[in-house]
Each structure stands twice: as structure tokens, then as C-alpha cells.
CSV table of C-alpha atoms in Angstrom, one decimal:
chain,number,residue,atom,x,y,z
B,1,UNK,CA,-22.8,-23.3,-51.5
B,2,UNK,CA,-25.4,-21.9,-49.6
B,3,UNK,CA,-25.4,-22.4,-45.7
B,4,UNK,CA,-28.8,-21.6,-44.2
B,5,UNK,CA,-28.1,-22.6,-40.3
B,6,UNK,CA,-25.3,-22.0,-38.1
B,7,UNK,CA,-23.0,-25.1,-38.4
B,8,UNK,CA,-19.7,-25.1,-36.5
B,9,UNK,CA,-17.0,-26.0,-38.9
B,10,UNK,CA,-14.0,-26.0,-36.4
B,11,UNK,CA,-13.5,-25.2,-33.0
B,12,UNK,CA,-10.4,-23.8,-31.0
B,13,UNK,CA,-7.9,-26.5,-30.5
B,14,UNK,CA,-8.7,-28.7,-33.4
B,15,UNK,CA,-6.5,-29.5,-36.1
B,16,UNK,CA,-7.6,-28.3,-39.5
B,17,UNK,CA,-7.9,-30.6,-42.4
B,18,UNK,CA,-7.3,-29.9,-46.0
B,19,UNK,CA,-10.9,-30.0,-46.8
B,20,UNK,CA,-12.0,-27.6,-43.7
B,21,UNK,CA,-9.3,-25.1,-44.9
B,22,UNK,CA,-10.3,-25.1,-48.7
B,23,UNK,CA,-14.2,-24.6,-47.4
B,24,UNK,CA,-13.2,-21.8,-45.2
B,25,UNK,CA,-11.4,-20.1,-48.0
B,26,UNK,CA,-14.5,-20.6,-50.3
B,27,UNK,CA,-16.7,-19.0,-47.6
B,28,UNK,CA,-14.1,-16.1,-47.4
B,29,UNK,CA,-13.8,-16.5,-43.7
B,30,UNK,CA,-10.4,-14.6,-42.9
B,31,UNK,CA,-7.8,-14.4,-41.4
B,32,UNK,CA,-7.1,-17.7,-40.8
B,33,UNK,CA,-4.3,-18.0,-38.3
B,34,UNK,CA,-2.4,-20.7,-37.0
B,35,UNK,CA,0.5,-20.7,-34.5
B,36,UNK,CA,2.0,-22.4,-31.6
B,37,UNK,CA,1.0,-22.7,-27.9
B,38,UNK,CA,3.7,-21.9,-25.3
B,39,UNK,CA,3.7,-24.6,-22.9
B,40,UNK,CA,7.2,-24.3,-20.9
B,41,UNK,CA,9.9,-21.7,-20.8
B,42,UNK,CA,13.6,-22.5,-20.6
B,43,UNK,CA,15.9,-20.0,-19.1
B,44,UNK,CA,19.5,-20.4,-17.8
B,45,UNK,CA,19.0,-24.2,-17.3
B,46,UNK,CA,15.7,-23.9,-15.5
B,47,UNK,CA,12.3,-24.9,-17.1
B,48,UNK,CA,9.2,-22.9,-16.0
B,49,UNK,CA,5.7,-23.3,-16.6
B,50,UNK,CA,4.2,-20.8,-19.4
B,51,UNK,CA,2.2,-19.1,-16.5
B,52,UNK,CA,5.3,-17.0,-15.7
B,53,UNK,CA,4.9,-15.0,-18.5
B,54,UNK,CA,1.1,-14.0,-17.7
B,55,UNK,CA,2.1,-10.6,-15.8
B,56,UNK,CA,-0.7,-8.0,-15.4
B,57,UNK,CA,-0.2,-4.3,-15.1
B,58,UNK,CA,-1.2,-4.6,-11.7
B,59,UNK,CA,1.5,-7.1,-10.8
B,60,UNK,CA,4.0,-4.9,-12.2
B,61,UNK,CA,2.8,-2.0,-10.3
B,62,UNK,CA,2.7,-3.9,-7.1
B,63,UNK,CA,6.4,-5.1,-7.8
B,64,UNK,CA,7.4,-1.4,-8.7
B,65,UNK,CA,5.9,0.0,-5.6
B,66,UNK,CA,7.5,-2.5,-3.5
B,67,UNK,CA,11.1,-1.9,-5.1
B,68,UNK,CA,10.5,1.9,-4.4
B,69,UNK,CA,9.6,1.2,-0.9
B,70,UNK,CA,12.7,-0.8,-0.4
B,71,UNK,CA,14.8,1.8,-2.1
B,72,UNK,CA,13.3,4.8,0.0
B,73,UNK,CA,14.0,2.5,3.3
B,74,UNK,CA,17.7,1.6,2.4
B,75,UNK,CA,18.4,5.4,1.4
B,76,UNK,CA,16.7,6.4,4.8
B,77,UNK,CA,18.8,4.0,7.0
B,78,UNK,CA,22.1,4.7,5.0
B,79,UNK,CA,21.2,8.9,5.0
B,80,UNK,CA,21.8,8.8,1.5
B,81,UNK,CA,19.0,11.3,-0.2
B,82,UNK,CA,17.2,9.8,-3.4
B,83,UNK,CA,14.1,10.6,-5.1
B,84,UNK,CA,12.4,7.8,-3.4
B,85,UNK,CA,13.2,9.1,0.1
B,86,UNK,CA,12.8,12.7,-0.2
B,87,UNK,CA,9.3,12.7,1.0
B,88,UNK,CA,10.1,11.0,4.0
B,89,UNK,CA,13.2,13.2,4.7
B,90,UNK,CA,11.1,16.3,4.5
B,91,UNK,CA,8.6,14.7,6.8
B,92,UNK,CA,11.1,13.8,9.4
B,93,UNK,CA,12.7,17.1,9.0
B,94,UNK,CA,9.2,19.0,9.7
B,95,UNK,CA,8.8,16.7,12.9
B,96,UNK,CA,12.1,17.6,14.1
B,97,UNK,CA,11.3,21.5,13.5
B,98,UNK,CA,8.0,20.9,14.9
B,99,UNK,CA,9.6,19.3,18.0
B,100,UNK,CA,11.7,22.2,18.6
B,101,UNK,CA,9.2,24.8,18.1
B,102,UNK,CA,6.7,23.4,20.3
B,103,UNK,CA,8.9,23.7,23.3
B,104,UNK,CA,9.7,27.3,22.4
B,105,UNK,CA,7.6,29.9,23.8
B,106,UNK,CA,9.0,33.1,21.7
B,107,UNK,CA,9.1,31.2,18.2
B,108,UNK,CA,6.5,29.6,15.9
B,109,UNK,CA,5.4,29.2,12.5
B,110,UNK,CA,1.9,29.0,10.9
B,111,UNK,CA,2.1,25.0,10.5
B,112,UNK,CA,2.9,24.7,14.1
B,113,UNK,CA,0.2,26.7,15.5
B,114,UNK,CA,-2.4,23.9,15.4
B,115,UNK,CA,0.0,21.6,17.3
B,116,UNK,CA,0.7,24.3,19.7
B,117,UNK,CA,-3.1,24.8,20.5
B,118,UNK,CA,-3.6,21.1,20.6
B,119,UNK,CA,-1.0,20.5,23.4
B,120,UNK,CA,-2.3,23.7,25.1
B,121,UNK,CA,-6.0,22.3,25.3
B,122,UNK,CA,-6.5,18.8,23.7
B,123,UNK,CA,-10.2,18.9,25.0
B,124,UNK,CA,-10.7,21.7,22.2
B,125,UNK,CA,-10.2,18.9,19.5
B,126,UNK,CA,-12.0,16.2,21.3
B,127,UNK,CA,-15.0,15.1,19.1
B,128,UNK,CA,-18.4,15.3,20.4
B,129,UNK,CA,-18.5,11.2,20.7
B,130,UNK,CA,-22.3,11.0,20.3
B,131,UNK,CA,-24.0,7.5,19.9
B,132,UNK,CA,-23.5,6.2,23.6
B,133,UNK,CA,-26.8,4.7,23.7
B,134,UNK,CA,-28.5,6.8,26.3
B,135,UNK,CA,-28.0,5.7,30.1
B,136,UNK,CA,-28.5,9.4,31.0
B,137,UNK,CA,-28.4,10.3,34.6
B,138,UNK,CA,-26.9,6.6,35.9
B,139,UNK,CA,-24.1,7.1,33.6
B,140,UNK,CA,-23.1,10.5,35.0
B,141,UNK,CA,-23.2,9.4,38.5
B,142,UNK,CA,-21.1,6.4,37.6
B,143,UNK,CA,-18.3,8.6,36.3
B,144,UNK,CA,-18.5,11.0,39.0
B,145,UNK,CA,-18.1,7.8,41.5
B,146,UNK,CA,-15.2,6.6,39.4
B,147,UNK,CA,-13.6,10.1,39.8
B,148,UNK,CA,-13.8,10.1,43.4
B,149,UNK,CA,-12.2,6.7,43.6
B,150,UNK,CA,-9.0,7.4,41.8
B,151,UNK,CA,-6.0,6.3,44.0
B,152,UNK,CA,-2.7,7.7,43.9
B,153,UNK,CA,0.0,5.6,41.9
B,154,UNK,CA,3.2,4.4,44.2
B,155,UNK,CA,6.2,6.7,43.3
B,156,UNK,CA,8.4,5.4,40.5
B,157,UNK,CA,11.5,3.5,41.2
B,158,UNK,CA,14.7,4.3,39.5
B,159,UNK,CA,15.9,1.2,37.6
B,160,UNK,CA,19.4,1.5,39.0
B,161,UNK,CA,18.3,1.9,42.6
B,162,UNK,CA,19.0,5.6,42.9
B,163,UNK,CA,15.2,6.4,43.9
B,164,UNK,CA,16.1,10.3,44.1
B,165,UNK,CA,14.4,10.7,40.6
B,166,UNK,CA,17.5,12.8,39.4
B,167,UNK,CA,19.3,12.4,36.2
B,168,UNK,CA,22.0,9.7,35.8
């Protein structure tokens, strides 16, 4: 048998007849595989579509990360240290130490210096702001006029009717 042109003998999903199988063997087209197609899944009395088995690496990664986040939140809420919550615990400890250090004048550490400097002069860390779109002198005059019109806020009233502003 000599085939001079491409001729489809069989396509996916078609049933193979005995003569087609014999022709494929004579042409030495192998491997010739056949099998079952999964349509439904039965588990514990429930019948599911076969698509539930189509799990990609992205789906597994997302589920795993969600589980780690849940474990981390739970262990933080219960004050039980776990590997999932240790980074959060360290960050919370740093925040607590930093809050105390910022209020102390005689004690500091290297990482706290930038926060102390920011609290001392926030304008030093302000960006140049660029890209306002030009207005020139008129914008400066409007800002100066707005600064002059600043009104004093009325004094705060105590929620419990004290009005003296002291501690409860």
C-alpha cells in the first residue's frame, strides 16, 4: 500500500473498526491507544462533573495561600505562635518597640532613626510634587489668601459632658 496524499483515516472520538485497526497496523502507526473518558465522579453519595478534577497549579497555589492566611490570622488572634504567623508577630513587635522608642528622648536604635527624623520634620520627606500644570503666580496668591482665611475650630466638647478636657 502506498499513500501519495494525506488522507485522514480516523479522528478523535470516532470508533475504530477492525479494518481501520488493521490498516493502521500495516502502516506501522503506533502507539495506538484507547481508553475511557471520565464524565462523572462519584464520592460519598454525591455525583460531580468531571471538571472538578481539572485542578491547575495556580488553583492549588491560591488555595494553599488562602489556607496559610487563615492559619496566620487564627494563630495571631489566639496568641499562639506558628510558622505562618511569625512574620506578623515580628512586625507587630517592631511596631510596639518603635512606638516606645519614638517617645523616648534618650534611647534609640538604627532602624528607629528614620521614623524619629520623619516625626521631627515631615516636610523633609515630602516629594517635590511636580506636574501641577502651570498656574504660576495666580496659584501662589490663592494659597496665600486661603491661609489668611483659616478660622479657629471651636473647642472640643467632652462626650460625657465634662468640658474641662481632663482625663476621666
